[in-house]
mmCIF file of C-alpha atoms in Angstrom:
data_model
loop_
_atom_site.group_PDB
_atom_site.id
_atom_site.type_symbol
_atom_site.label_atom_id
_atom_site.label_comp_id
_atom_site.label_asym_id
_atom_site.label_seq_id
_atom_site.Cartn_x
_atom_site.Cartn_y
_atom_site.Cartn_z
ATOM 1 C CA UNK A 651 -25.095 -15.191 -30.233
ATOM 2 C CA UNK A 652 -22.952 -17.090 -28.102
ATOM 3 C CA UNK A 653 -22.816 -18.151 -24.505
ATOM 4 C CA UNK A 654 -18.890 -16.233 -24.067
ATOM 5 C CA UNK A 655 -20.629 -13.958 -26.664
ATOM 6 C CA UNK A 656 -23.693 -12.648 -24.245
ATOM 7 C CA UNK A 657 -20.730 -12.921 -21.676
ATOM 8 C CA UNK A 658 -18.742 -9.548 -23.323
ATOM 9 C CA UNK A 659 -21.977 -7.536 -24.266
ATOM 10 C CA UNK A 660 -21.222 -5.366 -21.363
ATOM 11 C CA UNK A 661 -20.969 -6.193 -17.342
ATOM 12 C CA UNK A 662 -23.888 -6.004 -15.936
ATOM 13 C CA UNK A 663 -25.130 -9.448 -19.478
ATOM 14 C CA UNK A 664 -21.356 -11.139 -18.095
ATOM 15 C CA UNK A 665 -22.271 -10.998 -14.473
ATOM 16 C CA UNK A 666 -25.704 -12.441 -15.048
ATOM 17 C CA UNK A 667 -24.176 -15.442 -16.772
ATOM 18 C CA UNK A 668 -21.700 -15.993 -15.152
ATOM 19 C CA UNK A 669 -24.267 -16.766 -12.855
ATOM 20 C CA UNK A 670 -26.304 -18.683 -13.647
ATOM 21 C CA UNK A 671 -25.190 -22.422 -13.303
ATOM 22 C CA UNK A 672 -27.148 -23.527 -16.079
ATOM 23 C CA UNK A 673 -25.785 -22.106 -18.645
ATOM 24 C CA UNK A 674 -22.362 -23.569 -18.369
ATOM 25 C CA UNK A 675 -23.686 -27.479 -17.584
ATOM 26 C CA UNK A 676 -23.004 -28.658 -20.838
ATOM 27 C CA UNK A 677 -19.795 -29.870 -21.352
ATOM 28 C CA UNK A 678 -18.283 -31.683 -24.852
ATOM 29 C CA UNK A 679 -14.816 -32.773 -25.992
ATOM 30 C CA UNK A 680 -14.622 -29.456 -28.197
ATOM 31 C CA UNK A 681 -14.123 -27.121 -25.942
ATOM 32 C CA UNK A 682 -10.846 -25.582 -25.267
ATOM 33 C CA UNK A 683 -8.952 -26.893 -21.845
ATOM 34 C CA UNK A 684 -9.725 -24.016 -19.798
ATOM 35 C CA UNK A 685 -12.913 -23.082 -21.179
ATOM 36 C CA UNK A 686 -14.210 -26.829 -19.909
ATOM 37 C CA UNK A 687 -12.503 -25.786 -16.282
ATOM 38 C CA UNK A 688 -14.281 -22.685 -16.071
ATOM 39 C CA UNK A 689 -17.433 -24.756 -17.601
ATOM 40 C CA UNK A 690 -17.716 -26.388 -15.211
ATOM 41 C CA UNK A 691 -16.580 -24.510 -12.180
ATOM 42 C CA UNK A 692 -19.563 -22.112 -12.608
ATOM 43 C CA UNK A 693 -21.857 -24.914 -13.054
ATOM 44 C CA UNK A 694 -21.692 -25.967 -9.407
ATOM 45 C CA UNK A 695 -24.302 -29.155 -8.436
ATOM 46 C CA UNK A 696 -26.604 -28.326 -10.801
ATOM 47 C CA UNK A 697 -27.279 -31.423 -13.116
ATOM 48 C CA UNK A 698 -25.009 -32.109 -15.939
ATOM 49 C CA UNK A 699 -24.898 -32.618 -20.116
ATOM 50 C CA UNK A 700 -21.392 -34.759 -20.852
ATOM 51 C CA UNK A 701 -20.365 -35.616 -24.134
ATOM 52 C CA UNK A 702 -16.785 -37.166 -24.381
ATOM 53 C CA UNK A 703 -14.177 -39.344 -26.662
ATOM 54 C CA UNK A 704 -12.192 -40.658 -24.501
ATOM 55 C CA UNK A 705 -9.513 -42.406 -26.757
ATOM 56 C CA UNK A 706 -7.609 -39.416 -26.147
ATOM 57 C CA UNK A 707 -5.009 -37.903 -24.123
ATOM 58 C CA UNK A 708 -7.276 -34.889 -22.964
ATOM 59 C CA UNK A 709 -11.135 -36.631 -22.753
ATOM 60 C CA UNK A 710 -8.905 -39.521 -21.044
ATOM 61 C CA UNK A 711 -8.122 -36.648 -18.130
ATOM 62 C CA UNK A 712 -11.072 -35.005 -18.357
ATOM 63 C CA UNK A 713 -13.123 -38.294 -17.054
ATOM 64 C CA UNK A 714 -10.674 -39.462 -15.006
ATOM 65 C CA UNK A 715 -11.618 -35.908 -13.040
ATOM 66 C CA UNK A 716 -15.129 -35.981 -13.813
ATOM 67 C CA UNK A 717 -16.292 -39.636 -13.521
ATOM 68 C CA UNK A 718 -15.340 -39.911 -9.261
ATOM 69 C CA UNK A 719 -15.604 -35.014 -8.478
ATOM 70 C CA UNK A 720 -19.337 -35.735 -10.081
ATOM 71 C CA UNK A 721 -21.494 -38.668 -11.483
ATOM 72 C CA UNK A 722 -23.329 -37.454 -8.243
ATOM 73 C CA UNK A 723 -24.544 -34.286 -10.496
ATOM 74 C CA UNK A 724 -25.094 -35.750 -14.047
ATOM 75 C CA UNK A 725 -27.730 -36.315 -15.720
ATOM 76 C CA UNK A 726 -27.191 -36.955 -19.416
ATOM 77 C CA UNK A 727 -23.985 -39.082 -19.929
ATOM 78 C CA UNK A 728 -22.483 -39.325 -23.278
ATOM 79 C CA UNK A 729 -18.834 -41.461 -23.922
ATOM 80 C CA UNK A 730 -17.426 -42.171 -27.364
ATOM 81 C CA UNK A 731 -14.401 -44.658 -27.972
ATOM 82 C CA UNK A 732 -12.416 -47.722 -28.185
ATOM 83 C CA UNK A 733 -14.041 -50.597 -26.112
ATOM 84 C CA UNK A 734 -10.998 -50.382 -23.402
ATOM 85 C CA UNK A 735 -11.642 -46.964 -22.696
ATOM 86 C CA UNK A 736 -14.905 -47.721 -22.149
ATOM 87 C CA UNK A 737 -13.891 -50.276 -19.895
ATOM 88 C CA UNK A 738 -11.119 -48.150 -17.911
ATOM 89 C CA UNK A 739 -13.934 -44.661 -16.908
ATOM 90 C CA UNK A 740 -16.964 -47.198 -16.239
ATOM 91 C CA UNK A 741 -14.621 -49.374 -14.140
ATOM 92 C CA UNK A 742 -14.336 -45.651 -11.959
ATOM 93 C CA UNK A 743 -18.780 -45.903 -11.822
ATOM 94 C CA UNK A 744 -18.448 -46.586 -8.338
ATOM 95 C CA UNK A 745 -20.493 -43.601 -6.712
ATOM 96 C CA UNK A 746 -24.320 -43.447 -6.872
ATOM 97 C CA UNK A 747 -26.145 -41.706 -9.875
ATOM 98 C CA UNK A 748 -28.635 -39.904 -8.416
ATOM 99 C CA UNK A 749 -29.981 -37.598 -11.257
ATOM 100 C CA UNK A 750 -28.274 -39.748 -14.264
ATOM 101 C CA UNK A 751 -31.174 -40.482 -16.168
ATOM 102 C CA UNK A 752 -29.171 -41.550 -20.173
ATOM 103 C CA UNK A 753 -25.466 -43.191 -20.748
ATOM 104 C CA UNK A 754 -24.793 -43.610 -23.793
ATOM 105 C CA UNK A 755 -21.492 -45.904 -24.268
ATOM 106 C CA UNK A 756 -20.478 -45.532 -28.034
ATOM 107 C CA UNK A 757 -17.475 -48.364 -28.644
ATOM 108 C CA UNK A 758 -16.350 -46.294 -32.164
ATOM 109 C CA UNK A 759 -13.394 -49.096 -32.534
ATOM 110 C CA UNK A 760 -13.728 -52.849 -31.188
ATOM 111 C CA UNK A 761 -10.525 -54.129 -28.963
ATOM 112 C CA UNK A 762 -9.825 -56.385 -26.040
ATOM 113 C CA UNK A 763 -12.796 -56.048 -23.674
ATOM 114 C CA UNK A 764 -13.394 -58.439 -20.309
ATOM 115 C CA UNK A 765 -15.887 -60.542 -20.822
ATOM 116 C CA UNK A 766 -17.873 -58.336 -17.777
ATOM 117 C CA UNK A 767 -19.058 -56.184 -19.917
ATOM 118 C CA UNK A 768 -18.455 -52.549 -19.224
ATOM 119 C CA UNK A 769 -20.946 -51.878 -17.072
ATOM 120 C CA UNK A 770 -21.551 -54.142 -13.241
ATOM 121 C CA UNK A 771 -24.145 -54.849 -10.744
ATOM 122 C CA UNK A 772 -21.674 -52.300 -8.763
ATOM 123 C CA UNK A 773 -21.855 -49.457 -10.940
ATOM 124 C CA UNK A 774 -23.199 -46.078 -9.073
ATOM 125 C CA UNK A 775 -23.487 -47.990 -6.381
ATOM 126 C CA UNK A 776 -25.933 -49.643 -7.264
ATOM 127 C CA UNK A 777 -27.970 -45.914 -7.016
ATOM 128 C CA UNK A 778 -29.369 -44.597 -10.905
ATOM 129 C CA UNK A 779 -33.156 -43.815 -9.750
ATOM 130 C CA UNK A 780 -33.174 -41.731 -12.521
ATOM 131 C CA UNK A 781 -31.914 -43.644 -15.518
ATOM 132 C CA UNK A 782 -34.293 -44.009 -17.628
ATOM 133 C CA UNK A 783 -31.841 -44.839 -21.531
ATOM 134 C CA UNK A 784 -29.441 -46.403 -21.670
ATOM 135 C CA UNK A 785 -27.779 -47.109 -24.898
ATOM 136 C CA UNK A 786 -24.346 -49.595 -25.304
ATOM 137 C CA UNK A 787 -23.211 -49.877 -28.900
ATOM 138 C CA UNK A 788 -21.668 -52.513 -29.969
ATOM 139 C CA UNK A 789 -20.825 -53.093 -26.591
ATOM 140 C CA UNK A 790 -21.244 -56.284 -24.770
ATOM 141 C CA UNK A 791 -24.147 -56.660 -21.609
ATOM 142 C CA UNK A 792 -23.021 -57.568 -19.009
ATOM 143 C CA UNK A 793 -24.456 -60.373 -17.500
#
């Protein structure tokens, strides 16, 4: 039974599901916009897992909102798209990411990219103490 179906069993199950922010904390690019926004609102400050294509207009809009507003409670961030799109997102990695454990940037289409790479020494304001795994697939590593 899916998460949305659980909210339709009865009023009590609906309220329990809606009130549990951990149930809503995995955001993927295949979610309809209304559901994506509702899930983001319901998560509060619990750790988020985000999987997003940054090449689509919808994906860019979502990451433009997500990165500056929620980077402080993202624990798993997996983005895929062109090198340019990924670079544009990572330029916004200026706030601390204290809960970030996994960063997966997968370049699906190589185009021109800034020679400095997608991550910089200033990324996350130097604060990503829990970061355990970094995967830069087909992207230059920072110098």
